[in-house]
Coordinates of C-alpha atoms (C1' of nucleotides) in Angstrom, one line a residue:
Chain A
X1 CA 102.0 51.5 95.6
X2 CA 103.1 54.8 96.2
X3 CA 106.1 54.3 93.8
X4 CA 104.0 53.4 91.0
X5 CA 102.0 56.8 91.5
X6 CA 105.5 58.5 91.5
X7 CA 106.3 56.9 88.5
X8 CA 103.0 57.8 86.7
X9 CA 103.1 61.5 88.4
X10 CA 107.0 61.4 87.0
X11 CA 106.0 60.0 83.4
X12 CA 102.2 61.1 82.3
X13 CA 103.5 64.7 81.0
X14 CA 100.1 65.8 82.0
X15 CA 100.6 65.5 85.6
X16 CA 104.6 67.6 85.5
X17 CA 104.0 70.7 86.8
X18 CA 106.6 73.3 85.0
X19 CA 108.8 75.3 87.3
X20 CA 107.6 78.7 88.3
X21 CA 110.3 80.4 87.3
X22 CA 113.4 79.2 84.6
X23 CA 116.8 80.9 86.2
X24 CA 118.4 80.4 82.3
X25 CA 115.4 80.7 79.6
X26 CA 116.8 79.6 75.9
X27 CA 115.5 82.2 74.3
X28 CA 116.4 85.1 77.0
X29 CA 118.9 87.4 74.9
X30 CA 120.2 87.5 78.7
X31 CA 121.5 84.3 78.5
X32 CA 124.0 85.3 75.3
X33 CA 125.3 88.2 77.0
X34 CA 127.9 88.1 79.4
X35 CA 126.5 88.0 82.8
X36 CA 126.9 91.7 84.0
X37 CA 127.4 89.8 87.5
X38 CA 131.0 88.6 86.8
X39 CA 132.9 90.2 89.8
X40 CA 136.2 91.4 88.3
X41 CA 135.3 91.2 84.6
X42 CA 136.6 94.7 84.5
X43 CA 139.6 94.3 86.2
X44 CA 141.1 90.6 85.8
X45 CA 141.4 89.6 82.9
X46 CA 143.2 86.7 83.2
X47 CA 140.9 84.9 85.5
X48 CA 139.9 81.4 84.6
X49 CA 136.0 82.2 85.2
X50 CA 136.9 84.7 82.6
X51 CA 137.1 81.9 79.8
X52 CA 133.7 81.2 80.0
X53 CA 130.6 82.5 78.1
X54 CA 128.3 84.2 80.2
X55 CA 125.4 81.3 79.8
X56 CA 128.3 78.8 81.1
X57 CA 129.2 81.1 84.1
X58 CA 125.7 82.0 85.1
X59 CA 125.0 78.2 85.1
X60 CA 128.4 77.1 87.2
X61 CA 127.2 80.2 89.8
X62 CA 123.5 78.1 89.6
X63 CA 122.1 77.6 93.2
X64 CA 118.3 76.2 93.2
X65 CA 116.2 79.0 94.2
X66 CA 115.1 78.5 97.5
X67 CA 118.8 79.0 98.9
X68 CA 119.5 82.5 99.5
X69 CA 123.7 81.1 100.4
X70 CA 125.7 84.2 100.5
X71 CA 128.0 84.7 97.5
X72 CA 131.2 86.4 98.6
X73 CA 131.4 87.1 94.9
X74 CA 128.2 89.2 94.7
X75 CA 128.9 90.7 98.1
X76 CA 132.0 92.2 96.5
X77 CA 130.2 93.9 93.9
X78 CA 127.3 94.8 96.3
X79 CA 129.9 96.8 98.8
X80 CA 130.9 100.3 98.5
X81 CA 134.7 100.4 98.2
X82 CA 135.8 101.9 101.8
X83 CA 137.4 104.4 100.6
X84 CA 135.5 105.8 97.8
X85 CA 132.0 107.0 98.5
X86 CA 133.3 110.8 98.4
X87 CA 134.6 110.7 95.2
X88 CA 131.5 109.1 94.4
X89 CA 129.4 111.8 96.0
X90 CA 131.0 114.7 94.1
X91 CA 130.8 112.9 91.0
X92 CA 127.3 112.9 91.0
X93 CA 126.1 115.9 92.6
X94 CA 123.2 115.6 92.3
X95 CA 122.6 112.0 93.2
X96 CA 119.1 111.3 94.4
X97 CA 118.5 110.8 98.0
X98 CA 117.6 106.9 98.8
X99 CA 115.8 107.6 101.3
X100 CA 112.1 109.0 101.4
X101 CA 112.3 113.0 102.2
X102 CA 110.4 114.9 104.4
X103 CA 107.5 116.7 102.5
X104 CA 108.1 120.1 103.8
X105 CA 110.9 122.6 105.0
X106 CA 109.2 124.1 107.4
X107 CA 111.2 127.3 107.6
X108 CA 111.0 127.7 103.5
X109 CA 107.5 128.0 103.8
X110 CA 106.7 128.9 107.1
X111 CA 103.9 131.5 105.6
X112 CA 102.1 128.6 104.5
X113 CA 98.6 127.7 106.0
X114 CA 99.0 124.0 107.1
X115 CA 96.2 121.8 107.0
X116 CA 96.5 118.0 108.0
X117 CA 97.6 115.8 105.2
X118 CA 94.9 114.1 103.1
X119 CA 95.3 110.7 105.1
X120 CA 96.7 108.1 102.9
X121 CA 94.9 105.2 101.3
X122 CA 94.6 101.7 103.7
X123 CA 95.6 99.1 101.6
X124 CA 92.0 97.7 102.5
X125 CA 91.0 100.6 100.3
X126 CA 92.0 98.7 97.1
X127 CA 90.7 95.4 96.3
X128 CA 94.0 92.9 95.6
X129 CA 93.7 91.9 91.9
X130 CA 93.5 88.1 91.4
X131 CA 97.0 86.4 92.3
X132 CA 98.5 84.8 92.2
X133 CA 98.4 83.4 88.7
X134 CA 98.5 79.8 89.1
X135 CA 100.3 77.9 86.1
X136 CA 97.5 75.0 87.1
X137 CA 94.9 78.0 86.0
X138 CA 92.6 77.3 83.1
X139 CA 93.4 80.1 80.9
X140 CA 91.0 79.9 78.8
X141 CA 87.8 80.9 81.5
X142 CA 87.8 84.0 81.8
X143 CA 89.0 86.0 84.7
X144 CA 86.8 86.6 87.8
X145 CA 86.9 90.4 87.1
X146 CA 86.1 90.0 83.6
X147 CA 82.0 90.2 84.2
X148 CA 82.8 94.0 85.5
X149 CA 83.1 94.4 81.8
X150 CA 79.9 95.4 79.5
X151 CA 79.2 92.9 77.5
X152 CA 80.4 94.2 73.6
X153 CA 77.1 94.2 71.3
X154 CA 76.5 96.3 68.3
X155 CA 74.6 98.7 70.9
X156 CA 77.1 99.0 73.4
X157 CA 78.2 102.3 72.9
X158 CA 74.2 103.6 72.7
X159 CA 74.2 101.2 75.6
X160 CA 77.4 103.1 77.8
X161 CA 75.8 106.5 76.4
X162 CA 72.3 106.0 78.0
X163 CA 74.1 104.6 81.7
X164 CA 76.6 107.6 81.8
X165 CA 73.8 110.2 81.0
X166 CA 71.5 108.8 83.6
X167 CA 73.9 110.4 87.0
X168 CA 74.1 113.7 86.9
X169 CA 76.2 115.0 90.1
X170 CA 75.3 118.6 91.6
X171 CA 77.8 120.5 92.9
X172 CA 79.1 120.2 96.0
X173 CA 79.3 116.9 95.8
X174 CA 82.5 114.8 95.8
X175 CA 82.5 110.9 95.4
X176 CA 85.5 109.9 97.7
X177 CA 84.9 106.2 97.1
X178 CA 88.3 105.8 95.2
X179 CA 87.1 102.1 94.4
X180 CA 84.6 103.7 92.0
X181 CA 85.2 105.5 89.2
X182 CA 83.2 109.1 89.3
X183 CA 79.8 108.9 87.4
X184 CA 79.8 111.6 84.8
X185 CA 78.2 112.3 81.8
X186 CA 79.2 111.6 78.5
X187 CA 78.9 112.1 74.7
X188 CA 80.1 109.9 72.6
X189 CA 82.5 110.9 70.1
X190 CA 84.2 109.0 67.0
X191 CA 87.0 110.5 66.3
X192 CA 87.5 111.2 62.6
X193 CA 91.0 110.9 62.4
X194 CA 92.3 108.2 60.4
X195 CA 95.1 107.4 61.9
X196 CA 94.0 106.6 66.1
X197 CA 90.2 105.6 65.1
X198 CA 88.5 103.4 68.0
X199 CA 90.8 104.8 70.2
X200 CA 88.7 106.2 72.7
X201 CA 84.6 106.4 72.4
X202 CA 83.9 108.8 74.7
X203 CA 84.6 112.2 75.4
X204 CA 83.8 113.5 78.7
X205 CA 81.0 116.2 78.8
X206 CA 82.3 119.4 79.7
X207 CA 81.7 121.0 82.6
X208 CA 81.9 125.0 83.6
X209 CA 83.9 125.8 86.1
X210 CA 82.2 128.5 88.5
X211 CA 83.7 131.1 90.4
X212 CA 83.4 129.2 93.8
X213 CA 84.8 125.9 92.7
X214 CA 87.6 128.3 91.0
X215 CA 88.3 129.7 94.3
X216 CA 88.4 126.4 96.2
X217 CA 90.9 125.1 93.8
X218 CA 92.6 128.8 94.4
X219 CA 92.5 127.4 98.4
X220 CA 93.9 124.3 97.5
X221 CA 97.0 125.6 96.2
X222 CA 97.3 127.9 98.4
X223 CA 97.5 124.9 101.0
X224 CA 99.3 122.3 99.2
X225 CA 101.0 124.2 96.4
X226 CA 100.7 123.8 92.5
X227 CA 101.4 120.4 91.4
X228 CA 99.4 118.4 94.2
X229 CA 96.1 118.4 92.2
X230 CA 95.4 114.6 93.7
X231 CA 95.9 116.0 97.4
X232 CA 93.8 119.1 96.6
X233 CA 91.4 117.2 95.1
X234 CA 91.1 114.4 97.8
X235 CA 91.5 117.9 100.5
X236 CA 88.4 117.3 102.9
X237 CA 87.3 120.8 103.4
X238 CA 87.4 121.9 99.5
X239 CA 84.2 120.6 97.4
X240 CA 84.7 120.3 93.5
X241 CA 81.8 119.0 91.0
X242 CA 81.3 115.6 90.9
X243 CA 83.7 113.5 88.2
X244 CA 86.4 116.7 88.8
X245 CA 89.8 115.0 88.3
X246 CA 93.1 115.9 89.4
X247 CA 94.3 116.9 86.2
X248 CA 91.0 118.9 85.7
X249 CA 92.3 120.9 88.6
X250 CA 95.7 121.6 86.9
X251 CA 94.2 122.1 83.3
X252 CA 91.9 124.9 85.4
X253 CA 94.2 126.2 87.3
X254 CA 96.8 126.7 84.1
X255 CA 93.9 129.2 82.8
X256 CA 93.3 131.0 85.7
X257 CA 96.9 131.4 86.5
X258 CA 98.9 131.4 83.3
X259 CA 102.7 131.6 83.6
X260 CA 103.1 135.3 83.6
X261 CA 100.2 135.7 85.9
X262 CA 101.0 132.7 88.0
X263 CA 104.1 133.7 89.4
X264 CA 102.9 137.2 91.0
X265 CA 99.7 135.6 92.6
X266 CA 101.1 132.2 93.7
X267 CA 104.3 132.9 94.9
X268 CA 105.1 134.2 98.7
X269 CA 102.6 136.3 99.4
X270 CA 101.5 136.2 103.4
X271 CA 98.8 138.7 102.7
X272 CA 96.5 139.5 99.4
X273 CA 98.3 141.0 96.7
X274 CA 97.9 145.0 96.2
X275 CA 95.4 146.5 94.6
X276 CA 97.1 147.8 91.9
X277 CA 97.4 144.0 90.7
X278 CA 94.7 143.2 89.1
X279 CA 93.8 139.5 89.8
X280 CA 93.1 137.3 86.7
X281 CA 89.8 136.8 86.3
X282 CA 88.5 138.9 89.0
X283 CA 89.5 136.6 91.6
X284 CA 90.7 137.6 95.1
X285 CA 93.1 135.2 97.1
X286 CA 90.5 133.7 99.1
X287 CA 93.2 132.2 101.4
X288 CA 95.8 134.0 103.5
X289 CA 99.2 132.0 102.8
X290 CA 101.9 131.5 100.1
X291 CA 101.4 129.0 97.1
X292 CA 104.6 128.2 95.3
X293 CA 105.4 125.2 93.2
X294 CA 105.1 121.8 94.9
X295 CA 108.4 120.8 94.8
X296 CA 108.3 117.2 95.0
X297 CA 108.6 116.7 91.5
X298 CA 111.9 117.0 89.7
X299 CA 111.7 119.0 86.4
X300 CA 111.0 117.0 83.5
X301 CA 114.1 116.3 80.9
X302 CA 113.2 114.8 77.6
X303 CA 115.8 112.4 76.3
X304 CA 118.2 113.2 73.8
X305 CA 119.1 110.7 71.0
X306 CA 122.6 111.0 72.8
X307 CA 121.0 109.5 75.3
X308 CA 118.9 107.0 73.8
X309 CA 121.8 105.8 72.1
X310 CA 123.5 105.1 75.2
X311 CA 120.7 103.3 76.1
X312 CA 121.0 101.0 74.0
X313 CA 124.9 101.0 74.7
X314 CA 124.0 100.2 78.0
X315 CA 121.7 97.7 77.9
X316 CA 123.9 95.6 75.3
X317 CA 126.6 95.7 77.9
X318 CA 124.9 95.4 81.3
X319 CA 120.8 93.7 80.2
X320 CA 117.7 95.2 82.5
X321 CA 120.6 96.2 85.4
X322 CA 119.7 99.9 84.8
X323 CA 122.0 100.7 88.2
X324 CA 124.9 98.7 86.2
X325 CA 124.5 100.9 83.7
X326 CA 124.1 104.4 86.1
X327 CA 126.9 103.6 87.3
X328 CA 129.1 103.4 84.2
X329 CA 130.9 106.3 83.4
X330 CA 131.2 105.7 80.0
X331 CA 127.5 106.2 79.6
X332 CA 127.2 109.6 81.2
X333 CA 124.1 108.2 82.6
X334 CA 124.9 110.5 85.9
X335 CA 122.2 113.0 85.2
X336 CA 119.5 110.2 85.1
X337 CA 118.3 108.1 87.7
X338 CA 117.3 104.0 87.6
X339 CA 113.8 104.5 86.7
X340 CA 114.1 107.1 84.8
X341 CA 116.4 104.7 82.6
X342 CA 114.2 101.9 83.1
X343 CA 111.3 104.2 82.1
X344 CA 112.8 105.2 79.1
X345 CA 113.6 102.0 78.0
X346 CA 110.2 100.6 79.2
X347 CA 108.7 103.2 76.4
X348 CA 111.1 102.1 73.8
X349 CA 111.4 99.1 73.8
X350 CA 107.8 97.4 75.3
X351 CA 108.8 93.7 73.9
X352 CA 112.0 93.4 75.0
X353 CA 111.4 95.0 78.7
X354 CA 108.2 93.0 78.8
X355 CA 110.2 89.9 78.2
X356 CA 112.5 90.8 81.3
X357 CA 109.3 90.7 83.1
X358 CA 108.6 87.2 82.3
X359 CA 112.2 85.9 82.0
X360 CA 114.6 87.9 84.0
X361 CA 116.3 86.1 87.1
X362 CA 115.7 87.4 90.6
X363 CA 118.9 89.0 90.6
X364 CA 117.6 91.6 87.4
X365 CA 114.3 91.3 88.9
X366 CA 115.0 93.8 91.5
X367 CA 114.4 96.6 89.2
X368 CA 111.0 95.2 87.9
X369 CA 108.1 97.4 88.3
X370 CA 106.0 93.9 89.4
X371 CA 107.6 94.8 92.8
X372 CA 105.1 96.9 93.8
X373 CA 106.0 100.1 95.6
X374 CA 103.7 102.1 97.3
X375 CA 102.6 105.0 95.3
X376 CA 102.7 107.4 98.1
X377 CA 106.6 106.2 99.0
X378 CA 107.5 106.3 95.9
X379 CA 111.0 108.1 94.6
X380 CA 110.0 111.5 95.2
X381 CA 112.9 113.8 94.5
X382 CA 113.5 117.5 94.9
X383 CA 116.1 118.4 93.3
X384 CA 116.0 122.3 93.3
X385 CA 113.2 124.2 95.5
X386 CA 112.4 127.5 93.1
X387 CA 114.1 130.6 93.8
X388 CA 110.6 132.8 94.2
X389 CA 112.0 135.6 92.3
X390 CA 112.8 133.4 89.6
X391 CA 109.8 133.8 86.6
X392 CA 109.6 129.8 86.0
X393 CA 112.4 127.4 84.7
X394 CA 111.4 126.8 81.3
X395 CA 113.0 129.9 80.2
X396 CA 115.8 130.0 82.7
X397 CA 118.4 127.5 81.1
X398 CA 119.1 128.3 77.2
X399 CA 118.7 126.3 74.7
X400 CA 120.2 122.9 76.6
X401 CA 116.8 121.0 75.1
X402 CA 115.9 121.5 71.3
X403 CA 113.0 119.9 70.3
X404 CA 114.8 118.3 67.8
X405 CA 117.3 116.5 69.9
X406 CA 115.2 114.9 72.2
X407 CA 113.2 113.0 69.7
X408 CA 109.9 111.2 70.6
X409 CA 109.2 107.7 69.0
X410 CA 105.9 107.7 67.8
X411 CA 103.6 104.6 69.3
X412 CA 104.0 103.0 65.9
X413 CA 107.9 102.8 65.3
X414 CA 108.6 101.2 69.0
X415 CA 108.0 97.8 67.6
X416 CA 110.4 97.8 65.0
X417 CA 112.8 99.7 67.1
X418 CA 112.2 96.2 69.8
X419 CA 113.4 94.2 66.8
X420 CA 115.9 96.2 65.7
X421 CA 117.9 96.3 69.2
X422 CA 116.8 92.8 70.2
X423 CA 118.1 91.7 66.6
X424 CA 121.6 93.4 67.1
X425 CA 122.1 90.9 70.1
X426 CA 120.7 88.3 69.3
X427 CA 122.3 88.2 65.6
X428 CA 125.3 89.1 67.2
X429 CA 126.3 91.1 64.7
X430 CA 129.0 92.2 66.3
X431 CA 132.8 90.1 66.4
X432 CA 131.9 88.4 69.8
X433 CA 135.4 86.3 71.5
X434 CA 134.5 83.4 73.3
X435 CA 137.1 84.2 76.0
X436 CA 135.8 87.8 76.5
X437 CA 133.2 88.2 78.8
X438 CA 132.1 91.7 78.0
X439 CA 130.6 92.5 74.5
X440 CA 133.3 94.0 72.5
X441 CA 132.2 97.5 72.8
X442 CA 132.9 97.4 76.7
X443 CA 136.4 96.3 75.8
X444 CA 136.8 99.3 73.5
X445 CA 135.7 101.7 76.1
X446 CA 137.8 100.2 78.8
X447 CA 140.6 101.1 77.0
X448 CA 139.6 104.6 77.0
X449 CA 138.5 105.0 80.6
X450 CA 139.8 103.7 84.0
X451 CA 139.8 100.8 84.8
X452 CA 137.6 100.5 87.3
X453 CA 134.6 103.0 87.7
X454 CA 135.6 104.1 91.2
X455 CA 139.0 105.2 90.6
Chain B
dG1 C1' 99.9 106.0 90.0
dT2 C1' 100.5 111.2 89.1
dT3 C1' 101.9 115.2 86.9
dA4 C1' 103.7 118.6 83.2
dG5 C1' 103.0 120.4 79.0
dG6 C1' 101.6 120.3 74.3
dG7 C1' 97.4 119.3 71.3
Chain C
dC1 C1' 89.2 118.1 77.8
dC2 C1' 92.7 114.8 75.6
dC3 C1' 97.2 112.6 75.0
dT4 C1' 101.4 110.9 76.7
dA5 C1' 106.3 111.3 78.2
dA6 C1' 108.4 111.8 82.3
dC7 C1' 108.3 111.5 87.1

DNA sequence: GTTAGGG
DNA sequence: CCCTAAC
């Protein structure tokens, strides 16, 4: 009895449940590059394993997935050569820290007025999206959160107008719910452009700022430093107008302070500044204590088409491994980080990084952003903490980034630039050997490089 | 998710 | 105040 309800689970296609996750998808351009896993691809050649394609290796190193057995193969990749990691360290100077960094120096900025942290959000705080996504899920009702959208009728936008103009906030009066979105009015707006139409509706209404929500924010950087708008915002003892955003703060702030002004009135200054400086806008420092610039945040570096290019390099030799490819010296990659890579080609190439997403094996998983990291303990990196008698550093180095080098892709190219890349491998357009296990162009540059990264 | 900087 | 690359 029970066999013939195996049989009929086993044969009625309607009862097979597919597998959650396919290690070797057909389609994956993973699968027809060489698997950037083969341990000694660089250095023996000779090796049988080396005959294979990458497809036939990855599926002779197969293990079902619920058996995490240790590979000695991958644990030789994994490990830091012994004897290597200082060489390593003065390659890359200025290798980001792994570990999460301690906010402050104390002694830097010792002048500063501290004021307890804004306390960090409980995970309670957020509701958990709906997961998991069962495959068993009828896809074709809608989601559970879908009714928290307005329904879409020819009056909708009167509709949103009317509900948005209804809450009016008075100042001081700050909405910490973070759950809900700040009620604020609004206007709507078509834009006119031809070119982004129906790309936004609304327009928020603008709202003055006054003198004493100026000087709050004046407070807040004084406490936290430029660049924390969220925490200055969030800051329990400073009071903006209702539907004030972080980046409201930082919009403000850049008007009050502009960069010639900002560096006499927010840098070290334990006590008021003199009289004979006149203060932008009338204002006074309201708040005895130093504001420099928050240096959690490592200056921002547009990519070069150098470096795009090498991108692309990179991910025809080593796939979604963007630490495979930092670590390639024939990229030059060393001023980057991983996510910055990833980032980059996240904003390149949408299709192809969303089909990693979907597709990519455990292993290449690690560097997907569906592994949620906490927001808070996130990469933080500080680089370089401002020398105070340093104006700012946009004029400091020459002319290292032109405009023209670093070239932006517009929205509207990034598809065709999916296909073009994602055509180039599959196509194989290039001479591809059988017996190689690296695409060509990572035989070309081994031959110009040493043979192994580390030495 | 947040921020910097141009629009 | 908006947009979006970069963090």
């Amino acid at each position: 009895m029970f066999d013939d309800m195996f049989d009929d689970f086993q044969t009625r296609p309607s009862l097979r449940i597919p597998p959650l996750q396919d290690p070797f998808p057909p389609l994956s351009i993973i699968s027809r590059r060489p698997s950037p896993l083969e341990p000694n691809a660089r250095v023996n050649i000779d090796n049988e394993a080396n005959k294979l394609t990458g497809r036939q290796r990855a599926l002779a190193q197969a293990k079902p997935l619920g058996a995490p057995e240790h590979n000695e193969l991958e644990a030789s990749i994994t490990a830091k050569p012994a004897a290597l990691p200082e060489a390593q360290e003065t390659e890359h100077p200025k290798e980001r820290p792994r570990k999460k960094q301690k906010l402050y120096d104390h002694e830097q900025i010792a002048d500063f007025v501290q004021l307890p942290r804004p306390q960090t959000k409980l995970r309670e705080d957020k509701p958990r999206p709906f997961q998991p996504i069962s495959v068993l899920n009828e896809l074709h009702e809608p989601p559970p959160s879908a009714a928290l959208f307005p329904p879409i009728t020819p009056n909708a936008v009167q509709e949103e107008h009317d509900k948005y103009h209804s809450g009016a906030g008075q100042f001081p009066n700050q909405t910490k719910d973070p759950g809900r979105p700040p009620a604020r009015k609004r206007k709507p707006r078509v834009r006119s452009t031809g070119s982004c139409t129906a790309k936004r509706i609304y327009t928020r209404e603008r709202t003055a700022w006054t003198e004493e929500e100026t000087d709050q924010l004046v407070k807040g950087v004084a406490i936290y430093g430029m660049g924390r708008w969220k925490s200055i915002l969030n800051h329990p003892e400073l009071h903006f107008r209702e539907g004030r955003t972080n980046m409201d703060l930082k919009d403000r702030f850049r008007v009050v302070f502009p960069p010639n002004a900002r560096h006499k009135w927010t840098r070290a200054m334990p006590e008021p500044p003199d009289d004979d400086q006149e203060a932008p806008s009338g204002y006074k420092f309201a708040t005895k204590g130093t504001a420099k610039k928050s240096p959690l945040r490592a200056p921002k570096r547009l990519w070069t088409e150098q470096e795009d290019t090498e991108l692309e390099k990179g991910f025809q030799l080593y796939g979604f491994q963007w630490n495979l490819m930092l670590k390639d010296p024939a990229l030059n990659f060393d001023q980057r980080s991983c996510g910055q890579i990833r980032d980059r080609f996240r904003l390149r190439f949408p299709g192809l990084y969303k089909q990693q997403d979907s597709t990519a094996s455990p292993k290449e998983n690690q560097t997907s952003p569906k592994k949620k990291k906490h927001a808070k303990s996130s990469t933080r990196t500080r680089k370089t903490v401002d020398d105070p008698n340093e104006p700012a550093n946009e004029e400091s180095d020459g002319g290292a980034r032109d405009k023209t080098g670093s070239k932006t892709v517009p929205a509207s190219h990034t598809e065709e630039e999916d296909h073009r890349l994602s055509n180039s491998i599959l196509h194989n357009d290039w001479d591809w050997d059988e017996n190689l296990t690296l695409a060509p162009l990572a035989w070309e540059d081994m031959a110009t490089r040493p043979m192994f990264p580390f030495d």
